[in-house]
Amino acid sequence: MEKKRKTLLLLLLMAATLFCMPIVSCAVSSVNIQGHLTHSELVKGPNRRLLPFVDCGARCRVRCSLHSRPKICSRACGTCCFRCRCVPPGTYGNREMCGKCYTDMITHGNKPKCP
């Protein structure tokens, strides 16, 4: 009886570990994209809330550094970064790297919001 109880407890513990492991591994993974090391920035869906702090100000300054209207670009980029917790690498393009949240956000005029 005791051996059966220990086996059941061990099996339950292993099942709980396997159930929780994908969430944890998504939260702490590192991805190297075009020379930029990002920590879990590409996690999409409900795991997005598990992302660490993203320095939106510094990343948006880099993103908008070559823009013709850097203040407007920085304001839009800051909003997108706050909502999606991601800023694409480089000064232009690569928007799909931040996922659907970043690419599908539009202005009142139905133009892409995020730079």
Short mmCIF file of N, CA, C and O in Angstrom, two decimals, residues 27-73:
data_model
loop_
_atom_site.label_atom_id
_atom_site.label_comp_id
_atom_site.label_asym_id
_atom_site.label_seq_id
_atom_site.Cartn_x
_atom_site.Cartn_y
_atom_site.Cartn_z
N ALA A 27 9.18 31.82 -20.80
CA ALA A 27 9.42 33.07 -20.12
C ALA A 27 10.89 33.41 -19.99
O ALA A 27 11.26 34.56 -19.89
N VAL A 28 11.77 32.43 -20.00
CA VAL A 28 13.19 32.71 -19.78
C VAL A 28 14.06 32.40 -21.00
O VAL A 28 15.27 32.46 -20.90
N SER A 29 13.46 32.12 -22.13
CA SER A 29 14.27 31.77 -23.30
C SER A 29 14.94 33.00 -23.88
O SER A 29 14.46 34.11 -23.74
N SER A 30 16.06 32.81 -24.52
CA SER A 30 16.77 33.87 -25.21
C SER A 30 16.82 33.51 -26.69
O SER A 30 17.06 32.38 -27.05
N VAL A 31 16.61 34.51 -27.54
CA VAL A 31 16.60 34.28 -28.96
C VAL A 31 17.58 35.27 -29.59
O VAL A 31 17.57 36.44 -29.26
N ASN A 32 18.41 34.80 -30.51
CA ASN A 32 19.34 35.68 -31.20
C ASN A 32 18.79 35.95 -32.59
O ASN A 32 18.69 35.06 -33.41
N ILE A 33 18.40 37.20 -32.86
CA ILE A 33 17.79 37.58 -34.12
C ILE A 33 18.65 38.67 -34.76
O ILE A 33 18.78 39.75 -34.22
N GLN A 34 19.22 38.39 -35.90
CA GLN A 34 20.02 39.33 -36.66
C GLN A 34 21.03 40.07 -35.78
O GLN A 34 21.17 41.28 -35.84
N GLY A 35 21.69 39.36 -34.91
CA GLY A 35 22.72 39.97 -34.08
C GLY A 35 22.19 40.65 -32.83
O GLY A 35 22.96 41.18 -32.04
N HIS A 36 20.88 40.69 -32.62
CA HIS A 36 20.31 41.31 -31.44
C HIS A 36 19.86 40.22 -30.49
O HIS A 36 19.06 39.37 -30.85
N LEU A 37 20.35 40.24 -29.27
CA LEU A 37 19.94 39.25 -28.28
C LEU A 37 18.70 39.77 -27.57
O LEU A 37 18.73 40.86 -27.00
N THR A 38 17.63 39.05 -27.67
CA THR A 38 16.39 39.46 -27.03
C THR A 38 15.98 38.40 -26.04
O THR A 38 16.17 37.22 -26.27
N HIS A 39 15.42 38.80 -24.94
CA HIS A 39 14.98 37.86 -23.92
C HIS A 39 13.46 37.76 -23.96
O HIS A 39 12.77 38.63 -23.47
N SER A 40 12.97 36.71 -24.61
CA SER A 40 11.55 36.38 -24.63
C SER A 40 10.68 37.46 -25.24
O SER A 40 9.51 37.53 -24.94
N GLU A 41 11.21 38.31 -26.07
CA GLU A 41 10.40 39.38 -26.60
C GLU A 41 9.42 38.90 -27.66
O GLU A 41 8.48 39.58 -27.98
N LEU A 42 9.67 37.71 -28.20
CA LEU A 42 8.83 37.23 -29.28
C LEU A 42 7.74 36.29 -28.82
O LEU A 42 7.07 35.70 -29.63
N VAL A 43 7.54 36.19 -27.53
CA VAL A 43 6.48 35.33 -27.01
C VAL A 43 5.16 35.99 -27.34
O VAL A 43 4.94 37.15 -27.04
N LYS A 44 4.28 35.25 -27.97
CA LYS A 44 2.99 35.79 -28.37
C LYS A 44 1.89 35.15 -27.54
O LYS A 44 2.07 34.10 -26.96
N GLY A 45 0.75 35.78 -27.51
CA GLY A 45 -0.40 35.21 -26.83
C GLY A 45 -0.40 35.47 -25.34
O GLY A 45 0.11 36.47 -24.87
N PRO A 46 -1.00 34.57 -24.57
CA PRO A 46 -1.19 34.80 -23.14
C PRO A 46 0.12 34.85 -22.36
O PRO A 46 0.17 35.43 -21.29
N ASN A 47 1.22 34.28 -22.89
CA ASN A 47 2.49 34.32 -22.18
C ASN A 47 3.16 35.69 -22.26
O ASN A 47 4.18 35.91 -21.64
N ARG A 48 2.59 36.61 -23.04
CA ARG A 48 3.17 37.93 -23.20
C ARG A 48 3.34 38.64 -21.86
O ARG A 48 4.25 39.39 -21.65
N ARG A 49 2.46 38.38 -20.90
CA ARG A 49 2.54 39.04 -19.61
C ARG A 49 3.72 38.54 -18.77
O ARG A 49 4.09 39.16 -17.80
N LEU A 50 4.33 37.43 -19.17
CA LEU A 50 5.47 36.89 -18.44
C LEU A 50 6.78 37.55 -18.86
O LEU A 50 7.82 37.24 -18.31
N LEU A 51 6.73 38.46 -19.83
CA LEU A 51 7.95 39.06 -20.32
C LEU A 51 8.60 39.97 -19.28
O LEU A 51 7.91 40.62 -18.51
N PRO A 52 9.92 40.04 -19.29
CA PRO A 52 10.60 40.94 -18.37
C PRO A 52 10.43 42.38 -18.80
O PRO A 52 9.92 42.67 -19.88
N PHE A 53 10.92 43.29 -17.99
CA PHE A 53 10.86 44.71 -18.29
C PHE A 53 11.59 45.01 -19.59
O PHE A 53 12.68 44.51 -19.82
N VAL A 54 11.00 45.82 -20.45
CA VAL A 54 11.61 46.24 -21.70
C VAL A 54 11.83 47.74 -21.61
O VAL A 54 10.89 48.49 -21.33
N ASP A 55 13.05 48.19 -21.84
CA ASP A 55 13.37 49.62 -21.81
C ASP A 55 12.89 50.25 -23.10
O ASP A 55 13.62 50.35 -24.08
N CYS A 56 11.63 50.68 -23.10
CA CYS A 56 11.01 51.21 -24.31
C CYS A 56 11.69 52.49 -24.79
O CYS A 56 11.87 52.69 -25.98
N GLY A 57 12.07 53.35 -23.85
CA GLY A 57 12.68 54.63 -24.23
C GLY A 57 13.95 54.45 -25.05
O GLY A 57 14.11 55.04 -26.12
N ALA A 58 14.85 53.62 -24.56
CA ALA A 58 16.13 53.42 -25.26
C ALA A 58 15.92 52.72 -26.60
O ALA A 58 16.52 53.10 -27.62
N ARG A 59 15.06 51.72 -26.62
CA ARG A 59 14.84 50.99 -27.87
C ARG A 59 14.13 51.85 -28.90
O ARG A 59 14.40 51.76 -30.08
N CYS A 60 13.19 52.69 -28.46
CA CYS A 60 12.49 53.57 -29.39
C CYS A 60 13.40 54.67 -29.92
O CYS A 60 13.25 55.11 -31.06
N ARG A 61 14.35 55.14 -29.11
CA ARG A 61 15.31 56.13 -29.60
C ARG A 61 16.13 55.54 -30.75
O ARG A 61 16.37 56.21 -31.76
N VAL A 62 16.54 54.29 -30.59
CA VAL A 62 17.29 53.63 -31.68
C VAL A 62 16.39 53.42 -32.89
O VAL A 62 16.78 53.70 -34.02
N ARG A 63 15.18 52.96 -32.66
CA ARG A 63 14.25 52.68 -33.75
C ARG A 63 13.93 53.94 -34.54
O ARG A 63 13.81 53.91 -35.76
N CYS A 64 13.79 55.07 -33.87
CA CYS A 64 13.36 56.33 -34.51
C CYS A 64 14.51 57.28 -34.82
O CYS A 64 14.28 58.43 -35.20
N SER A 65 15.74 56.82 -34.67
CA SER A 65 16.90 57.71 -34.83
C SER A 65 17.02 58.29 -36.24
O SER A 65 17.48 59.42 -36.41
N LEU A 66 16.61 57.57 -37.25
CA LEU A 66 16.72 58.06 -38.64
C LEU A 66 15.40 58.55 -39.20
O LEU A 66 15.32 58.91 -40.38
N HIS A 67 14.37 58.60 -38.39
CA HIS A 67 13.04 59.00 -38.86
C HIS A 67 13.01 60.49 -39.14
O HIS A 67 13.70 61.28 -38.48
N SER A 68 12.21 60.91 -40.11
CA SER A 68 12.12 62.33 -40.46
C SER A 68 11.42 63.14 -39.37
O SER A 68 11.64 64.34 -39.25
N ARG A 69 10.56 62.49 -38.58
CA ARG A 69 9.86 63.16 -37.46
C ARG A 69 10.08 62.32 -36.21
O ARG A 69 9.20 61.57 -35.79
N PRO A 70 11.26 62.44 -35.58
CA PRO A 70 11.62 61.54 -34.48
C PRO A 70 10.72 61.64 -33.25
O PRO A 70 10.51 60.63 -32.57
N LYS A 71 10.18 62.81 -32.95
CA LYS A 71 9.32 62.93 -31.77
C LYS A 71 8.01 62.18 -31.96
O LYS A 71 7.54 61.49 -31.04
N ILE A 72 7.42 62.30 -33.13
CA ILE A 72 6.16 61.59 -33.40
C ILE A 72 6.43 60.08 -33.45
O ILE A 72 5.65 59.28 -32.92
N CYS A 73 7.53 59.71 -34.06
CA CYS A 73 7.90 58.30 -34.13
C CYS A 73 8.11 57.72 -32.73
O CYS A 73 7.62 56.64 -32.42
#
